[in-house]
Amino acid sequence: RINGKRLWASLMELAQIGATPKGGVCRLTLTDLDKQGRDLVTRWAVEAGMTVTIDKIGNGFMRRPGRNNSLPPIMTGSHIDTQPTGGKFDGNYGVLAGIEVVRTLNDLGIETEAPIEVAFWTNEEGSRFVPVMMGSGVFAKAFTLEHAYAATDTEGKTVKGELERIGYIGDQEPGDHPIGAYFETHIEQGPVLEDNDVTIGVVSGVLGIRWFDCTVTGMEAHAGPTPMALRKDAMLAATRIMQDVVAAAHRHPPHGRGTVGMVQVFPNSRNVIPGRVKFSIDLRNSTDALVDQMADEVKAFAAKVAQEHGVDVKIEMVSSYSAIAFHDDCVDAVGRAAKNLGYSHMPAVSGAGHDAVYMAKLAPSGMIFIPCKDGISHNEIEDAKPEHITAGCNVLLHAMLERAKV
Amino acid sequence: RINGKRLWASLMELAQIGATPKGGVCRLTLTDLDKQGRDLVTRWAVEAGMTVTIDKIGNGFMRRPGRNNSLPPIMTGSHIDTQPTGGKFDGNYGVLAGIEVVRTLNDLGIETEAPIEVAFWTNEEGSRFVPVMMGSGVFAKAFTLEHAYAATDTEGKTVKGELERIGYIGDQEPGDHPIGAYFETHIEQGPVLEDNDVTIGVVSGVLGIRWFDCTVTGMEAHAGPTPMALRKDAMLAATRIMQDVVAAAHRHPPHGRGTVGMVQVFPNSRNVIPGRVKFSIDLRNSTDALVDQMADEVKAFAAKVAQEHGVDVKIEMVSSYSAIAFHDDCVDAVGRAAKNLGYSHMPAVSGAGHDAVYMAKLAPSGMIFIPCKDGISHNEIEDAKPEHITAGCNVLLHAMLERAKV
Ligand SMILES: NC(=O)NCCC(=O)O
Ligand SMILES: NC(=O)NCCC(=O)O
């Protein structure tokens, strides 16, 4: 069993770097604070006897040798960058749980057949640079290193320039080494485990995601003198499409999700009928076929709304992530570990994208969820219980040992 | 009959001050450009033999004496400030039509019993300083001079400071002189006259207006891992209330208007279920009872939505303007003038607030509408036909002469 107190102390120490007054963390990727976080984590790795290599996109690989170092490593990891108003656990937990696994093996003098690797992936959050899950995406060749390097923040700074500036642009070619298996521990970022009072979520897969921008164009006009019958109210038409985004999720339970998170209204004046409304559509479901079906339904409904309201509607896809089913061996290893350790557990799906999504393309992969308070993340009040932090790390230890062989 | 070419030329000359590349005008109240506009208009008035006085809120009164100067003046006027992306006609037409009436009387050597006054009212638009219709509101004692003086723009500059800076803070006490009757010519700012191919709108009154801010508070959460059943989606709840704002207008024809023009979503992120949505509600109808009924219906519906979605809904009134019925004598004078001049005409209501709303509290008042292209105003592409500009001014001349007596 791992040392829960030590893991918790490390989490709290790392959370000091970029700590916010409300108890959260703001440690945006490739900033000075991110460098400080990386430095601290790699120092801990070295202190635990691990070797550290950095690849060209700044992913860090902290390695504990095995008895047979020609075997591909059993890997775990996550990210240490945060949202602007992020919490202490999202990502950070997955990386420090990996280090705690190694510290525990050291304490107990356990040698593994295959080497153990703990990764921290660059820019999982995507709040400073898009795309999200950048480091693992480059590693899995979902997009090129050049594409990632060229991404700019709002000030025009590039990923490549910032990697160089903080000294985390390595020599290693991303994705150059095979992986035996990949596990990632993460807070659930949702309310299901807490709602069911369960400690461990055995994650079977990740929902497919489609992101769209929808633009409704009507006719800007004065709110007073324009009779209702002569209006082309872009906002009114938009509300109907927005409702169908939510309805589409309800039509495809249990995993359908539909969200309108971002809305811009033009000219956004109290006494002007909106001439244009732009909003985001986030659709998710457990299979790509289901997400695509939801998207088709929303598009068909939008076309009907366009006709009925005399407005123009454009829906453009901006991102797409395939649904992922994790490898049975890894999912079973997580379930067995939870059972053997005596933790309450249940099957879970990940509604959010994670680095494990890309790793699943390269190696048998699995994820371990623990509850977080009120299901809240991407928020300074994000919180998790020490006993759940400990439990998730114990499950990780056992699942990794099963794959790495003692 | 007035000189349409001269009136058109004056309109085009005034529109040079603050002219925008797209053919509109940006001449915000109490700016250097507003001063230039005021200087030009008062120069024209002096050239037409009028005396000019300015009151403490910067309203200008350009007076042509009558035979009996103890009679209260027959007044016309409007405003020369514009929206940031305004047009050449909104307000400006009403002031220059008044000057053209005086020029015509001079040309024809016509003396009137009562004096004629042409007013330009300070800050009708309200885009730089709230409240709208500030000068006429102070004149009619709808609010105090001190209240108006203290209004600040986004840079913290006050109305009083800006009036002093541009030299348009006069000695005259606002509202100190009685008015015999008030007429205002204005572009319709709506599509009804054009739709009916009619030249003159005989305005019977102005719709009552209620402005509200509605805030819906739900629970911010991650769009991926949060199942539909556990959401408190502030945006979804808001769309239902927004739709009822429009529906309330349809439930109370023919003059009901309902508009959501301004929307802000928090945190406004693609993969976060909105925790808070704030939007404006603009309700109008021909009587105060009808507007209040519409507001009550929307509030009752919002309370139902709050319960059904588990969200909190607050609706706060931010402004209220009573419905106005213009004086029969003035409305009839406008109708008679249009008929005698042989112009097509129809009864009209003003959906927008105008300085005439406040003047109607002080004196028998009326308004004359002419069509504007596609009903568009508050837009650089605002346009009106020279023949309609001429017709409206001829109707003004005849209506004023009927009241001022030759
Ligand atoms: N874990 C996480 O927040 N990923 C961001 C992409 C998503 O919205 O799922
Ligand atoms: N004429 C005009 O645009 N007035 C502003 C107030 C309103 O929205 O009616």
PDB file of C-alpha atoms in Angstrom, chain A residues 83 132 188-192 195 207 211-213 219-231 233 235-236 238-240 242-243 245-247 249-250 254 256-274 280-282 284 318 350-353 374-379 381, chain B residues 83 188-192 195 207 211-213 219-231 233 235-236 238-240 242-243 245-247 249-250 254 256-274 279-282 284 318 350-353 374-379 381:
ATOM      1  CA  GLN A  83      -6.788  26.079 -15.969  1.00  0.00           C
ATOM      2  CA  VAL A 132      -5.907  20.526 -25.794  1.00  0.00           C
ATOM      3  CA  GLU A 188     -13.779  12.203 -12.028  1.00  0.00           C
ATOM      4  CA  GLN A 189     -14.620  15.878 -12.766  1.00  0.00           C
ATOM      5  CA  GLY A 190     -18.259  14.832 -12.535  1.00  0.00           C
ATOM      6  CA  PRO A 191     -20.767  13.951  -9.818  1.00  0.00           C
ATOM      7  CA  VAL A 192     -21.531  10.278 -10.494  1.00  0.00           C
ATOM      8  CA  ASP A 195     -23.723  10.560  -6.010  1.00  0.00           C
ATOM      9  CA  LEU A 207     -16.988   9.698 -24.698  1.00  0.00           C
ATOM     10  CA  TRP A 211     -17.264  20.723 -31.078  1.00  0.00           C
ATOM     11  CA  PHE A 212     -19.131  23.066 -33.410  1.00  0.00           C
ATOM     12  CA  ASP A 213     -19.549  26.816 -33.861  1.00  0.00           C
ATOM     13  CA  MET A 219     -31.626  41.188 -39.348  1.00  0.00           C
ATOM     14  CA  GLU A 220     -30.486  43.798 -36.836  1.00  0.00           C
ATOM     15  CA  ALA A 221     -33.333  46.237 -36.120  1.00  0.00           C
ATOM     16  CA  HIS A 222     -34.635  48.653 -33.505  1.00  0.00           C
ATOM     17  CA  ALA A 223     -36.505  46.831 -30.721  1.00  0.00           C
ATOM     18  CA  GLY A 224     -39.215  49.495 -30.544  1.00  0.00           C
ATOM     19  CA  PRO A 225     -40.545  50.313 -33.994  1.00  0.00           C
ATOM     20  CA  THR A 226     -40.133  46.856 -35.548  1.00  0.00           C
ATOM     21  CA  PRO A 227     -43.405  44.853 -35.367  1.00  0.00           C
ATOM     22  CA  MET A 228     -43.043  41.211 -34.341  1.00  0.00           C
ATOM     23  CA  ALA A 229     -44.165  39.928 -37.750  1.00  0.00           C
ATOM     24  CA  LEU A 230     -41.392  41.785 -39.587  1.00  0.00           C
ATOM     25  CA  ARG A 231     -38.495  40.573 -37.429  1.00  0.00           C
ATOM     26  CA  ASP A 233     -34.553  37.822 -34.564  1.00  0.00           C
ATOM     27  CA  MET A 235     -31.458  35.393 -30.770  1.00  0.00           C
ATOM     28  CA  LEU A 236     -34.932  33.861 -30.869  1.00  0.00           C
ATOM     29  CA  ALA A 238     -30.697  30.641 -31.668  1.00  0.00           C
ATOM     30  CA  THR A 239     -32.617  29.744 -28.487  1.00  0.00           C
ATOM     31  CA  ARG A 240     -34.499  27.030 -30.358  1.00  0.00           C
ATOM     32  CA  MET A 242     -29.663  25.712 -28.251  1.00  0.00           C
ATOM     33  CA  GLN A 243     -32.582  23.818 -26.740  1.00  0.00           C
ATOM     34  CA  VAL A 245     -28.543  20.670 -28.447  1.00  0.00           C
ATOM     35  CA  VAL A 246     -29.716  19.704 -24.964  1.00  0.00           C
ATOM     36  CA  ALA A 247     -32.670  17.703 -26.290  1.00  0.00           C
ATOM     37  CA  ALA A 249     -28.470  14.516 -25.510  1.00  0.00           C
ATOM     38  CA  HIS A 250     -31.718  13.488 -23.804  1.00  0.00           C
ATOM     39  CA  PRO A 254     -27.463   7.260 -20.931  1.00  0.00           C
ATOM     40  CA  GLY A 256     -25.501  11.662 -24.404  1.00  0.00           C
ATOM     41  CA  ARG A 257     -24.291  15.141 -23.428  1.00  0.00           C
ATOM     42  CA  GLY A 258     -25.225  18.434 -25.071  1.00  0.00           C
ATOM     43  CA  THR A 259     -23.946  21.825 -23.958  1.00  0.00           C
ATOM     44  CA  VAL A 260     -23.995  25.411 -25.183  1.00  0.00           C
ATOM     45  CA  GLY A 261     -21.230  27.012 -23.151  1.00  0.00           C
ATOM     46  CA  MET A 262     -20.244  30.095 -25.131  1.00  0.00           C
ATOM     47  CA  VAL A 263     -22.596  32.721 -26.607  1.00  0.00           C
ATOM     48  CA  GLN A 264     -21.855  36.009 -28.355  1.00  0.00           C
ATOM     49  CA  VAL A 265     -24.610  38.379 -29.457  1.00  0.00           C
ATOM     50  CA  PHE A 266     -24.198  41.194 -31.998  1.00  0.00           C
ATOM     51  CA  PRO A 267     -24.511  44.135 -31.524  1.00  0.00           C
ATOM     52  CA  ASN A 268     -25.471  43.163 -27.936  1.00  0.00           C
ATOM     53  CA  SER A 269     -27.491  46.272 -27.204  1.00  0.00           C
ATOM     54  CA  ARG A 270     -30.608  46.398 -25.056  1.00  0.00           C
ATOM     55  CA  ASN A 271     -32.870  47.960 -27.683  1.00  0.00           C
ATOM     56  CA  VAL A 272     -31.543  46.288 -30.811  1.00  0.00           C
ATOM     57  CA  ILE A 273     -32.956  42.995 -32.098  1.00  0.00           C
ATOM     58  CA  PRO A 274     -29.838  40.810 -32.472  1.00  0.00           C
ATOM     59  CA  SER A 280     -20.635  26.843 -29.292  1.00  0.00           C
ATOM     60  CA  ILE A 281     -22.079  23.336 -29.399  1.00  0.00           C
ATOM     61  CA  ASP A 282     -20.463  20.506 -27.425  1.00  0.00           C
ATOM     62  CA  ARG A 284     -20.692  13.823 -26.562  1.00  0.00           C
ATOM     63  CA  VAL A 318     -14.088  22.952 -34.924  1.00  0.00           C
ATOM     64  CA  SER A 350     -14.981   9.505 -18.831  1.00  0.00           C
ATOM     65  CA  GLY A 351     -17.026  12.395 -20.118  1.00  0.00           C
ATOM     66  CA  ALA A 352     -13.913  14.536 -20.497  1.00  0.00           C
ATOM     67  CA  GLY A 353     -10.932  14.078 -22.766  1.00  0.00           C
ATOM     68  CA  ASP A 374     -19.727  18.079  -5.868  1.00  0.00           C
ATOM     69  CA  GLY A 375     -18.220  16.874  -9.143  1.00  0.00           C
ATOM     70  CA  ILE A 376     -16.573  20.252  -9.578  1.00  0.00           C
ATOM     71  CA  SER A 377     -13.319  20.812 -11.463  1.00  0.00           C
ATOM     72  CA  HIS A 378     -11.828  23.583 -13.602  1.00  0.00           C
ATOM     73  CA  ASN A 379     -12.621  25.711 -10.570  1.00  0.00           C
ATOM     74  CA  ILE A 381     -12.894  25.203  -5.222  1.00  0.00           C
TER      75      ILE A 381
ATOM     76  CA  GLN B  83     -25.267  56.700 -32.027  1.00  0.00           C
ATOM     77  CA  GLU B 188     -39.921  56.058 -38.499  1.00  0.00           C
ATOM     78  CA  GLN B 189     -36.997  53.788 -37.516  1.00  0.00           C
ATOM     79  CA  GLY B 190     -39.256  50.895 -38.433  1.00  0.00           C
ATOM     80  CA  PRO B 191     -40.561  49.211 -41.577  1.00  0.00           C
ATOM     81  CA  VAL B 192     -44.320  49.900 -41.435  1.00  0.00           C
ATOM     82  CA  ASP B 195     -44.147  48.238 -46.160  1.00  0.00           C
ATOM     83  CA  LEU B 207     -45.419  52.788 -26.827  1.00  0.00           C
ATOM     84  CA  TRP B 211     -36.476  47.536 -19.412  1.00  0.00           C
ATOM     85  CA  PHE B 212     -35.383  44.664 -17.172  1.00  0.00           C
ATOM     86  CA  ASP B 213     -32.193  42.760 -16.403  1.00  0.00           C
ATOM     87  CA  MET B 219     -24.417  25.539 -11.416  1.00  0.00           C
ATOM     88  CA  GLU B 220     -21.211  25.801 -13.428  1.00  0.00           C
ATOM     89  CA  ALA B 221     -19.934  22.322 -14.315  1.00  0.00           C
ATOM     90  CA  HIS B 222     -17.785  20.464 -16.839  1.00  0.00           C
ATOM     91  CA  ALA B 223     -19.706  19.761 -20.056  1.00  0.00           C
ATOM     92  CA  GLY B 224     -18.248  16.263 -20.395  1.00  0.00           C
ATOM     93  CA  PRO B 225     -18.538  14.357 -17.128  1.00  0.00           C
ATOM     94  CA  THR B 226     -21.804  15.921 -15.901  1.00  0.00           C
ATOM     95  CA  PRO B 227     -24.822  13.734 -16.829  1.00  0.00           C
ATOM     96  CA  MET B 228     -27.869  15.590 -18.142  1.00  0.00           C
ATOM     97  CA  ALA B 229     -29.983  14.710 -15.112  1.00  0.00           C
ATOM     98  CA  LEU B 230     -27.546  16.318 -12.678  1.00  0.00           C
ATOM     99  CA  ARG B 231     -27.228  19.676 -14.462  1.00  0.00           C
ATOM    100  CA  ASP B 233     -27.828  24.664 -16.928  1.00  0.00           C
ATOM    101  CA  MET B 235     -28.294  28.851 -20.421  1.00  0.00           C
ATOM    102  CA  LEU B 236     -31.001  26.261 -21.037  1.00  0.00           C
ATOM    103  CA  ALA B 238     -32.496  31.326 -19.915  1.00  0.00           C
ATOM    104  CA  THR B 239     -33.524  30.253 -23.445  1.00  0.00           C
ATOM    105  CA  ARG B 240     -37.006  29.389 -22.186  1.00  0.00           C
ATOM    106  CA  MET B 242     -36.062  34.537 -23.637  1.00  0.00           C
ATOM    107  CA  GLN B 243     -38.650  32.765 -25.777  1.00  0.00           C
ATOM    108  CA  VAL B 245     -40.309  37.514 -23.799  1.00  0.00           C
ATOM    109  CA  VAL B 246     -41.069  37.189 -27.513  1.00  0.00           C
ATOM    110  CA  ALA B 247     -44.208  35.127 -26.892  1.00  0.00           C
ATOM    111  CA  ALA B 249     -45.430  40.289 -27.329  1.00  0.00           C
ATOM    112  CA  HIS B 250     -47.312  37.908 -29.636  1.00  0.00           C
ATOM    113  CA  PRO B 254     -50.944  44.539 -32.454  1.00  0.00           C
ATOM    114  CA  GLY B 256     -46.741  44.248 -28.262  1.00  0.00           C
ATOM    115  CA  ARG B 257     -42.954  44.079 -28.662  1.00  0.00           C
ATOM    116  CA  GLY B 258     -40.565  41.778 -26.833  1.00  0.00           C
ATOM    117  CA  THR B 259     -36.817  41.745 -27.359  1.00  0.00           C
ATOM    118  CA  VAL B 260     -33.757  40.160 -25.777  1.00  0.00           C
ATOM    119  CA  GLY B 261     -30.932  42.294 -27.156  1.00  0.00           C
ATOM    120  CA  MET B 262     -28.055  41.762 -24.736  1.00  0.00           C
ATOM    121  CA  VAL B 263     -26.765  38.434 -23.391  1.00  0.00           C
ATOM    122  CA  GLN B 264     -23.754  37.640 -21.193  1.00  0.00           C
ATOM    123  CA  VAL B 265     -22.799  34.076 -20.309  1.00  0.00           C
ATOM    124  CA  PHE B 266     -20.468  33.077 -17.440  1.00  0.00           C
ATOM    125  CA  PRO B 267     -17.841  31.703 -17.655  1.00  0.00           C
ATOM    126  CA  ASN B 268     -18.501  31.572 -21.428  1.00  0.00           C
ATOM    127  CA  SER B 269     -16.295  28.595 -22.134  1.00  0.00           C
ATOM    128  CA  ARG B 270     -17.003  25.919 -24.723  1.00  0.00           C
ATOM    129  CA  ASN B 271     -16.842  22.950 -22.343  1.00  0.00           C
ATOM    130  CA  VAL B 272     -18.373  24.493 -19.241  1.00  0.00           C
ATOM    131  CA  ILE B 273     -22.119  24.349 -18.545  1.00  0.00           C
ATOM    132  CA  PRO B 274     -23.004  28.029 -17.917  1.00  0.00           C
ATOM    133  CA  PHE B 279     -29.742  39.177 -20.338  1.00  0.00           C
ATOM    134  CA  SER B 280     -31.840  42.241 -21.055  1.00  0.00           C
ATOM    135  CA  ILE B 281     -35.601  42.275 -21.553  1.00  0.00           C
ATOM    136  CA  ASP B 282     -37.272  45.075 -23.534  1.00  0.00           C
ATOM    137  CA  ARG B 284     -43.338  47.570 -25.138  1.00  0.00           C
ATOM    138  CA  VAL B 318     -33.853  49.151 -14.909  1.00  0.00           C
ATOM    139  CA  SER B 350     -43.921  55.306 -32.297  1.00  0.00           C
ATOM    140  CA  GLY B 351     -42.245  52.181 -31.038  1.00  0.00           C
ATOM    141  CA  ALA B 352     -39.201  54.143 -29.936  1.00  0.00           C
ATOM    142  CA  GLY B 353     -38.838  56.830 -27.305  1.00  0.00           C
ATOM    143  CA  ASP B 374     -35.765  48.985 -44.851  1.00  0.00           C
ATOM    144  CA  GLY B 375     -36.827  50.492 -41.524  1.00  0.00           C
ATOM    145  CA  ILE B 376     -33.187  50.639 -40.470  1.00  0.00           C
ATOM    146  CA  SER B 377     -31.775  53.200 -38.050  1.00  0.00           C
ATOM    147  CA  HIS B 378     -29.027  53.263 -35.427  1.00  0.00           C
ATOM    148  CA  ASN B 379     -26.894  52.034 -38.276  1.00  0.00           C
ATOM    149  CA  ILE B 381     -26.606  52.532 -43.624  1.00  0.00           C
TER     150      ILE B 381
END
